Tab-separated table of C-alpha atoms in Angstrom:
chain	number	residue	atom	x	y	z
A	10	MET	CA	63.475	-40.666	4.571
A	11	TYR	CA	62.742	-38.937	1.215
A	12	LEU	CA	60.215	-41.775	0.451
A	13	SER	CA	58.755	-41.555	3.996
A	14	GLY	CA	57.988	-37.904	3.325
A	15	ILE	CA	56.411	-38.271	-0.019
A	16	THR	CA	54.201	-40.941	1.438
A	17	CYS	CA	53.122	-38.500	4.251
A	18	LYS	CA	52.513	-35.808	1.781
A	19	GLU	CA	50.679	-38.017	-0.461
A	20	GLU	CA	48.389	-39.462	2.875
A	21	VAL	CA	47.828	-35.722	3.729
A	22	ILE	CA	46.376	-34.865	0.359
A	23	GLY	CA	44.484	-37.761	0.133
A	24	ASP	CA	42.736	-36.943	3.410
A	25	HIS	CA	42.145	-33.427	2.150
A	26	GLN	CA	40.469	-34.736	-1.180
A	27	LEU	CA	38.279	-37.086	1.386
A	28	ILE	CA	37.154	-34.386	3.490
A	29	THR	CA	36.581	-32.005	0.312
A	30	ALA	CA	34.447	-34.924	-1.219
A	31	ALA	CA	32.313	-35.111	2.000
A	32	VAL	CA	31.967	-31.429	2.406
A	33	THR	CA	30.685	-31.086	-1.286
A	34	GLN	CA	28.321	-34.256	-0.872
A	35	ALA	CA	27.099	-32.732	2.487
A	36	ILE	CA	26.154	-29.451	0.872
A	37	ILE	CA	24.442	-31.262	-2.337
A	38	MET	CA	22.419	-33.102	0.163
A	39	LYS	CA	21.647	-29.668	2.034
A	40	HIS	CA	20.349	-27.956	-1.126
A	41	PHE	CA	18.391	-31.229	-2.232
A	42	LEU	CA	16.670	-31.523	1.208
A	43	ARG	CA	15.661	-27.785	1.104
A	44	MET	CA	14.355	-27.963	-2.596
A	45	PHE	CA	12.411	-31.604	-1.771
A	46	ILE	CA	10.936	-29.554	1.587
A	47	GLN	CA	10.161	-26.475	-0.407
A	48	VAL	CA	8.187	-28.450	-3.199
A	49	CYS	CA	6.452	-30.509	-0.611
A	50	LEU	CA	5.084	-27.396	1.053
A	51	TYR	CA	4.078	-25.717	-2.202
A	52	PHE	CA	2.104	-28.623	-3.144
A	53	TYR	CA	0.385	-29.312	0.179
A	54	CYS	CA	-0.299	-25.267	0.667
A	55	LYS	CA	-1.947	-25.316	-3.054
A	56	CYS	CA	-3.916	-28.244	-2.155
A	57	LEU	CA	-4.601	-27.124	1.445
A	58	TRP	CA	-5.796	-23.470	-0.183
A	59	ARG	CA	-8.139	-25.052	-2.521
A	60	CYS	CA	-9.713	-27.121	0.350
A	61	LEU	CA	-9.863	-24.019	2.533
A	62	LYS	CA	-11.562	-22.355	-0.456
A	63	PHE	CA	-14.049	-24.935	-1.166
A	64	VAL	CA	-14.861	-25.100	2.695
A	65	VAL	CA	-15.144	-21.259	2.765
A	66	ARG	CA	-17.474	-21.085	-0.059
A	67	LYS	CA	-19.646	-23.696	1.028
A	68	LEU	CA	-20.055	-21.911	4.350
A	69	THR	CA	-20.374	-18.549	2.954
A	70	GLY	CA	-22.297	-19.257	-0.369
A	71	ARG	CA	-19.693	-17.040	-2.107
A	72	CYS	CA	-16.581	-17.530	-4.435
A	73	GLU	CA	-13.383	-15.823	-3.692
A	74	LEU	CA	-14.330	-13.242	-6.400
A	75	GLN	CA	-17.302	-12.489	-4.652
A	76	ARG	CA	-15.758	-12.080	-0.973
A	77	ILE	CA	-12.960	-9.897	-2.550
A	78	CYS	CA	-15.661	-7.522	-3.996
A	79	TYR	CA	-18.038	-7.420	-1.130
A	80	ASN	CA	-15.390	-7.342	1.495
A	81	THR	CA	-12.605	-5.073	0.092
A	82	LYS	CA	-13.141	-1.225	-0.898
A	83	PRO	CA	-12.400	-0.084	-4.315
A	84	GLY	CA	-8.797	0.638	-5.388
A	85	ALA	CA	-5.397	-1.102	-5.181
A	86	ALA	CA	-6.390	-3.604	-2.617
A	87	ARG	CA	-9.313	-4.750	-4.463
A	88	THR	CA	-8.020	-4.858	-7.867
A	89	MET	CA	-4.659	-6.628	-6.990
A	90	LYS	CA	-6.422	-9.381	-5.180
A	91	ILE	CA	-8.649	-9.904	-7.930
A	92	GLU	CA	-5.893	-10.291	-10.314
A	93	ALA	CA	-4.140	-12.808	-8.153
A	94	SER	CA	-7.158	-14.680	-7.834
A	95	LEU	CA	-7.902	-14.780	-11.654
A	96	LYS	CA	-4.161	-15.632	-12.340
A	97	GLY	CA	-4.169	-18.279	-9.502
A	98	SER	CA	-7.294	-20.003	-10.802
A	99	LYS	CA	-6.998	-23.562	-11.873
A	100	SER	CA	-9.354	-22.550	-14.886
A	101	LYS	CA	-7.482	-21.303	-18.139
A	102	ARG	CA	-10.526	-19.268	-18.803
A	103	LEU	CA	-9.905	-17.416	-15.567
A	104	GLN	CA	-6.266	-17.197	-15.928
A	105	THR	CA	-6.486	-15.621	-19.551
A	106	SER	CA	-9.158	-13.079	-18.467
A	107	VAL	CA	-6.693	-10.586	-17.271
A	108	SER	CA	-5.057	-10.313	-20.756
A	109	VAL	CA	-8.096	-10.041	-23.082
A	110	HIS	CA	-8.981	-7.051	-25.343
A	111	PRO	CA	-10.599	-4.168	-23.683
A	112	ASP	CA	-13.508	-4.776	-25.777
A	113	ALA	CA	-13.745	-8.100	-24.941
A	114	ILE	CA	-14.371	-7.722	-21.017
A	115	GLU	CA	-18.076	-7.486	-20.943
A	116	LYS	CA	-18.013	-10.921	-22.746
A	117	THR	CA	-15.391	-12.152	-20.114
A	118	ILE	CA	-17.400	-10.737	-17.170
A	119	ASP	CA	-20.334	-12.971	-18.544
A	120	ASP	CA	-18.142	-15.853	-18.911
A	121	ILE	CA	-16.705	-15.580	-15.303
A	122	MET	CA	-20.367	-15.261	-13.913
A	123	GLU	CA	-21.180	-18.487	-16.094
A	124	LEU	CA	-18.406	-20.299	-14.831
A	125	LYS	CA	-18.549	-19.405	-11.291
A	126	LYS	CA	-22.413	-20.226	-11.433
A	127	ILE	CA	-23.129	-16.522	-9.956
A	128	ASN	CA	-26.647	-15.296	-10.956
A	129	PRO	CA	-26.157	-11.564	-12.487
A	130	ASP	CA	-29.669	-10.896	-11.447
A	131	ILE	CA	-29.039	-11.624	-7.865
A	132	ASN	CA	-25.357	-10.041	-7.948
A	133	PRO	CA	-25.649	-7.055	-10.202
A	134	GLN	CA	-22.850	-5.200	-8.292
A	135	LEU	CA	-20.266	-7.709	-8.653
A	136	GLY	CA	-20.512	-7.568	-12.534
A	137	VAL	CA	-19.634	-4.072	-12.126
A	138	SER	CA	-16.794	-4.346	-9.525
A	139	LEU	CA	-15.112	-7.011	-11.825
A	140	GLN	CA	-15.556	-4.994	-14.970
A	141	ALA	CA	-13.944	-1.890	-13.100
A	142	CYS	CA	-11.009	-4.048	-12.057
A	143	LEU	CA	-10.598	-5.733	-15.312
A	144	LEU	CA	-10.523	-2.643	-16.994
A	145	GLN	CA	-7.529	-1.454	-14.539
A	146	ILE	CA	-5.659	-4.846	-14.936
A	147	VAL	CA	-6.026	-4.853	-18.614
A	148	GLY	CA	-5.270	-1.147	-19.025
A	149	TYR	CA	-2.040	-1.671	-17.226
A	150	ARG	CA	-0.693	-4.477	-19.414
A	151	ASN	CA	-1.731	-2.077	-22.705
A	152	LEU	CA	-0.058	1.009	-21.046
A	153	ILE	CA	3.281	-1.302	-20.515
A	154	VAL	CA	3.089	-2.039	-24.274
A	155	GLU	CA	2.457	1.602	-25.410
A	156	VAL	CA	5.319	2.888	-22.823
A	157	GLU	CA	7.642	0.092	-24.361
A	158	LYS	CA	6.791	1.129	-28.107
A	159	LEU	CA	7.778	4.788	-27.410
A	160	ARG	CA	10.819	3.835	-25.694
A	161	ARG	CA	11.962	1.638	-28.654
A	162	GLU	CA	11.360	4.255	-31.259
A	163	PRO	CA	14.542	6.453	-31.454
A	164	TYR	CA	14.581	9.998	-32.199
A	165	ASP	CA	14.592	10.911	-35.565
A	166	SER	CA	16.060	14.155	-36.873
A	167	GLU	CA	14.651	13.749	-40.244
A	168	ASN	CA	10.939	13.265	-38.727
A	169	LEU	CA	9.272	16.579	-38.569
A	170	GLN	CA	7.036	15.745	-35.839
A	171	HIS	CA	10.064	14.915	-33.620
A	172	GLU	CA	11.698	18.096	-34.424
A	173	GLU	CA	8.600	20.016	-33.729
A	174	MET	CA	8.488	18.293	-30.050
A	175	LEU	CA	11.838	19.170	-29.492
A	176	LEU	CA	11.590	22.889	-30.485
A	177	LYS	CA	8.365	23.108	-28.225
A	178	LEU	CA	10.460	21.822	-25.328
A	179	TRP	CA	12.828	24.853	-25.804
A	180	LYS	CA	10.161	27.546	-26.063
A	181	CYS	CA	8.332	26.130	-23.101
A	182	LEU	CA	11.178	26.505	-20.808
A	183	LYS	CA	12.768	29.248	-22.354
A	184	PRO	CA	10.039	31.225	-24.014
A	185	ASN	CA	12.083	34.639	-23.708
A	186	SER	CA	15.178	33.182	-25.210
A	187	PRO	CA	14.939	32.078	-29.112
A	188	LEU	CA	16.688	29.428	-30.186
A	189	LYS	CA	19.438	30.754	-32.787
A	190	ALA	CA	20.136	27.603	-34.704
A	191	ARG	CA	18.971	23.764	-34.538
A	192	ILE	CA	22.371	22.785	-33.635
A	193	SER	CA	23.662	24.895	-30.921
A	194	LYS	CA	25.341	25.243	-27.483
A	195	GLN	CA	22.415	26.662	-26.085
A	196	TRP	CA	20.774	23.208	-25.666
A	197	CYS	CA	23.113	23.002	-22.742
A	198	GLU	CA	21.229	25.688	-21.030
A	199	ILE	CA	18.327	23.418	-20.436
A	200	GLY	CA	20.374	20.483	-19.405
A	201	PHE	CA	21.560	18.493	-22.823
A	202	GLN	CA	25.107	17.378	-23.066
A	203	GLY	CA	25.957	18.504	-26.399
A	204	ASP	CA	24.924	20.547	-29.594
A	205	ASP	CA	22.301	18.283	-30.511
A	206	PRO	CA	19.712	16.772	-28.186
A	207	LYS	CA	19.054	13.768	-30.324
A	208	THR	CA	22.152	11.895	-29.144
A	209	ASP	CA	20.880	12.170	-25.344
A	210	PHE	CA	17.379	10.396	-26.374
A	211	ARG	CA	19.403	6.904	-27.126
A	212	GLY	CA	18.574	5.203	-23.762
A	213	MET	CA	14.676	6.143	-23.338
A	214	GLY	CA	14.055	6.947	-27.001
A	215	LEU	CA	10.944	9.245	-27.908
A	216	LEU	CA	9.537	8.463	-24.132
A	217	GLY	CA	12.229	10.789	-22.632
A	218	LEU	CA	11.193	13.464	-24.816
A	219	TYR	CA	7.304	12.845	-24.471
A	220	ASN	CA	7.804	13.208	-20.607
A	221	LEU	CA	10.035	16.414	-20.823
A	222	VAL	CA	7.632	18.144	-23.173
A	223	TYR	CA	4.452	17.227	-21.277
A	224	PHE	CA	6.325	18.461	-18.042
A	225	ALA	CA	7.230	21.582	-19.730
A	226	GLU	CA	3.868	22.130	-21.367
A	227	TRP	CA	1.349	21.296	-18.617
A	228	ASP	CA	3.206	22.130	-15.412
A	229	THR	CA	5.281	25.173	-16.845
A	230	GLU	CA	5.852	27.207	-13.935
A	231	VAL	CA	7.255	24.440	-11.840
A	232	ALA	CA	9.380	22.876	-14.590
A	233	GLN	CA	10.850	26.586	-15.104
A	234	GLN	CA	11.657	26.689	-11.619
A	235	VAL	CA	13.297	23.219	-11.288
A	236	LEU	CA	15.372	24.263	-14.388
A	237	SER	CA	16.320	27.497	-12.732
A	238	ASP	CA	17.171	25.712	-9.429
A	239	SER	CA	19.067	23.178	-11.332
A	240	LEU	CA	21.511	25.840	-13.046
A	241	HIS	CA	21.649	27.726	-9.713
A	242	PRO	CA	21.282	25.413	-7.063
A	243	LYS	CA	19.968	26.330	-3.375
A	244	TYR	CA	21.110	25.447	-0.093
A	245	ARG	CA	19.047	23.431	2.130
A	246	GLU	CA	18.890	24.669	5.677
A	247	VAL	CA	20.947	22.841	7.922
A	248	THR	CA	19.114	22.142	11.446
A	249	LYS	CA	20.735	22.866	14.695
A	250	LYS	CA	20.656	19.052	15.316
A	251	GLU	CA	22.822	18.481	12.218
A	252	ILE	CA	25.115	21.075	13.163
A	253	SER	CA	25.684	19.544	16.649
A	254	GLN	CA	26.612	16.212	14.969
A	255	PHE	CA	29.624	17.718	12.828
A	256	SER	CA	33.051	17.956	13.839
A	257	LYS	CA	34.732	20.959	13.732
A	258	VAL	CA	36.737	20.093	10.605
A	259	GLU	CA	33.377	18.713	8.906
A	260	TRP	CA	31.539	21.832	9.744
A	261	GLU	CA	34.347	24.254	8.253
A	262	LYS	CA	34.220	22.123	5.123
A	263	LYS	CA	30.494	22.341	4.748
A	264	LYS	CA	30.422	26.053	5.356
A	265	PHE	CA	32.399	26.576	2.239
A	266	ASP	CA	30.710	23.803	-0.033
A	267	LYS	CA	28.973	24.993	-2.990
A	268	ALA	CA	25.378	23.576	-3.468
A	269	ILE	CA	25.595	20.933	-6.482
A	270	GLY	CA	23.272	21.454	-9.581
A	271	TYR	CA	22.304	19.007	-12.334
A	272	SER	CA	21.504	18.666	-15.978
A	273	PHE	CA	17.762	19.256	-16.275
A	274	ALA	CA	17.055	17.329	-19.438
A	275	ILE	CA	19.616	14.617	-18.541
A	276	VAL	CA	17.869	14.327	-15.207
A	277	GLY	CA	14.767	14.012	-16.952
A	278	ILE	CA	15.564	11.308	-19.261
A	279	ASN	CA	16.921	9.383	-16.217
A	280	ILE	CA	13.795	9.889	-13.982
A	281	THR	CA	11.819	8.678	-17.311
A	282	ASP	CA	14.032	5.617	-16.843
A	283	LEU	CA	13.199	5.174	-12.853
A	284	ALA	CA	9.273	5.561	-13.806
A	285	TYR	CA	9.492	3.270	-16.729
A	286	ASN	CA	11.115	0.622	-14.392
A	287	LEU	CA	8.756	1.028	-11.979
A	288	LEU	CA	5.826	0.719	-14.445
A	289	VAL	CA	7.265	-2.747	-15.897
A	290	SER	CA	7.923	-4.327	-12.528
A	291	GLY	CA	4.554	-3.938	-11.593
A	292	ALA	CA	5.609	-1.317	-8.855
A	293	LEU	CA	3.180	1.497	-10.092
A	294	LYS	CA	0.144	-0.768	-10.014
A	295	THR	CA	-0.564	0.545	-6.559
A	296	HIS	CA	-0.657	4.021	-7.524
A	297	PHE	CA	-2.574	3.367	-11.039
A	298	TYR	CA	-5.244	1.395	-9.460
A	299	ASN	CA	-5.815	4.085	-6.813
A	300	VAL	CA	-5.704	7.026	-9.168
A	301	ALA	CA	-7.472	5.572	-12.453
A	302	PRO	CA	-10.990	4.462	-12.100
A	303	GLU	CA	-10.630	2.629	-14.975
A	304	ALA	CA	-7.866	1.906	-17.456
A	305	PRO	CA	-4.785	3.742	-16.859
A	306	THR	CA	-3.382	5.873	-19.691
A	307	LEU	CA	-0.228	7.548	-21.016
A	308	THR	CA	-1.357	10.703	-19.528
A	309	HIS	CA	-1.363	9.160	-16.058
A	310	PHE	CA	2.197	7.748	-16.830
A	311	GLN	CA	3.293	11.255	-17.716
A	312	GLN	CA	1.506	12.894	-14.624
A	313	THR	CA	3.470	10.301	-12.501
A	314	PHE	CA	6.823	11.316	-14.274
A	315	CYS	CA	6.054	15.018	-13.159
A	316	TYR	CA	5.389	14.056	-9.734
A	317	LEU	CA	8.579	12.026	-9.581
A	318	MET	CA	10.601	15.219	-11.075
A	319	HIS	CA	9.230	17.425	-8.448
A	320	GLU	CA	10.208	14.889	-5.675
A	321	PHE	CA	13.380	14.032	-6.899
A	322	HIS	CA	14.432	17.850	-6.992
A	323	LYS	CA	13.432	18.217	-3.445
A	324	PHE	CA	15.251	15.158	-2.514
A	325	TRP	CA	18.412	16.304	-4.424
A	326	ILE	CA	18.265	19.644	-2.299
A	327	GLU	CA	17.686	17.553	1.023
A	328	GLU	CA	20.486	15.261	0.410
A	329	ASP	CA	23.053	18.151	-0.611
A	330	PRO	CA	25.527	16.080	-2.460
A	331	LEU	CA	29.318	17.105	-2.454
A	332	ASP	CA	29.450	16.459	-6.148
A	333	ILE	CA	27.671	15.366	-9.479
A	334	MET	CA	29.329	12.008	-9.071
A	335	GLU	CA	26.918	11.282	-6.390
A	336	PHE	CA	23.960	11.312	-8.548
A	337	ASN	CA	23.774	7.466	-8.711
A	338	ARG	CA	23.906	6.977	-5.042
A	339	VAL	CA	21.030	9.871	-4.489
A	340	ARG	CA	19.033	8.443	-7.222
A	341	GLU	CA	18.926	4.697	-5.904
A	342	LYS	CA	18.109	6.116	-2.382
A	343	PHE	CA	15.232	7.985	-4.068
A	344	HIS	CA	14.145	4.682	-5.789
A	345	LYS	CA	14.146	2.940	-2.571
A	346	ARG	CA	11.998	5.664	-1.183
A	347	ILE	CA	9.465	5.802	-3.638
A	348	LEU	CA	9.260	1.658	-3.677
A	349	LYS	CA	8.613	1.646	0.059
A	350	GLN	CA	5.637	4.328	-0.429
A	351	LEU	CA	4.224	1.871	-3.171
A	352	GLN	CA	3.824	-1.064	-0.787
A	353	ASN	CA	1.260	0.650	0.980
A	354	PRO	CA	-1.949	-0.486	-1.044
A	355	GLU	CA	-3.537	2.825	-0.427
A	356	MET	CA	-0.993	5.055	-1.733
A	357	ALA	CA	-1.563	7.117	-4.632
A	358	LEU	CA	1.757	9.318	-5.476
A	359	CYS	CA	-0.229	12.071	-7.140
A	360	PRO	CA	-4.083	11.580	-6.474
A	361	HIS	CA	-4.821	15.121	-7.745
A	362	PHE	CA	-2.026	16.204	-9.767
A	363	ALA	CA	-1.084	19.814	-9.670
A	364	ALA	CA	1.770	22.125	-9.345
A	365	SER	CA	3.472	22.100	-5.747
A	366	GLU	CA	3.191	25.689	-4.664
A	367	SER	CA	5.965	24.669	-1.697
A	368	LEU	CA	8.162	23.814	-4.770
A	369	ILE	CA	7.379	27.166	-6.592
A	370	ASN	CA	8.381	28.984	-3.316
A	371	MET	CA	11.896	26.949	-2.616
């Protein structure tokens, strides 16, 4: 009986191993077939696309770059199509044209026209359109480099320029309250965590300071208003519809909730991180290609930061979080909202940057 029990147990284990091996093999085969089909589709579509482009060119007498420039209005829609066309070209010269030095763009346009056998005298507008697109494409790449350089440069309290910028931030935000000392608890009044703000710039380096100073200096009225609201938060109005959705217990709790503020400077550094990620991921191409007629600059990036600070402030009040521990949730939700807006090729976050009157009057 004992031996019989062992034999049965071994048979069960053996069957289980066989089943496991069969399932594993089936999974491997499934993944292999999926990859094989994807590879086949890739090459099929690539060949089909090239054939289709060849046929369309023969029928219309225009290459893809011509069709894009003539059929798509200026802005993000056109520039992003031109960028995709150049990057996807089988010609190395066209592929590398999106990363040339700005001074070499005119020569690059001539090379493209020659390679595509386009007569510039017959198509004068094409060269102008391609130049504008390339200026935006190359400018965006260079802006990433410039922003990354600032992000990587740490705040140095021994650097006079860094110190002057930090003091300028205080003067712009608190013009009627002189700073008593460089190391002071007063820094907490504008949203830093401790006596010395330099420790708070570690994540974003000088980029965080540059953005905060730009906001405070060029949009002073709104920056001061946002700072005041962050210290003395206001309630948002609860609609009748929302009240009807609250249970009695929830409504009683809501009535006595205090509106939650936030640390202005720390949030500014955090929003800098958000703007940086939007830039590096390419999400901001839609915005910059629509607002910058040529190469987007650091000023465009800083204006975008100001816009994001405006919008996040309003969004924070709308969300009415229960405590500061909800910050990451609110930030992530805000991030998704901005990303969704930027999916629209005609989107410009702040086409005519100016202080928001509605924000000032909140």
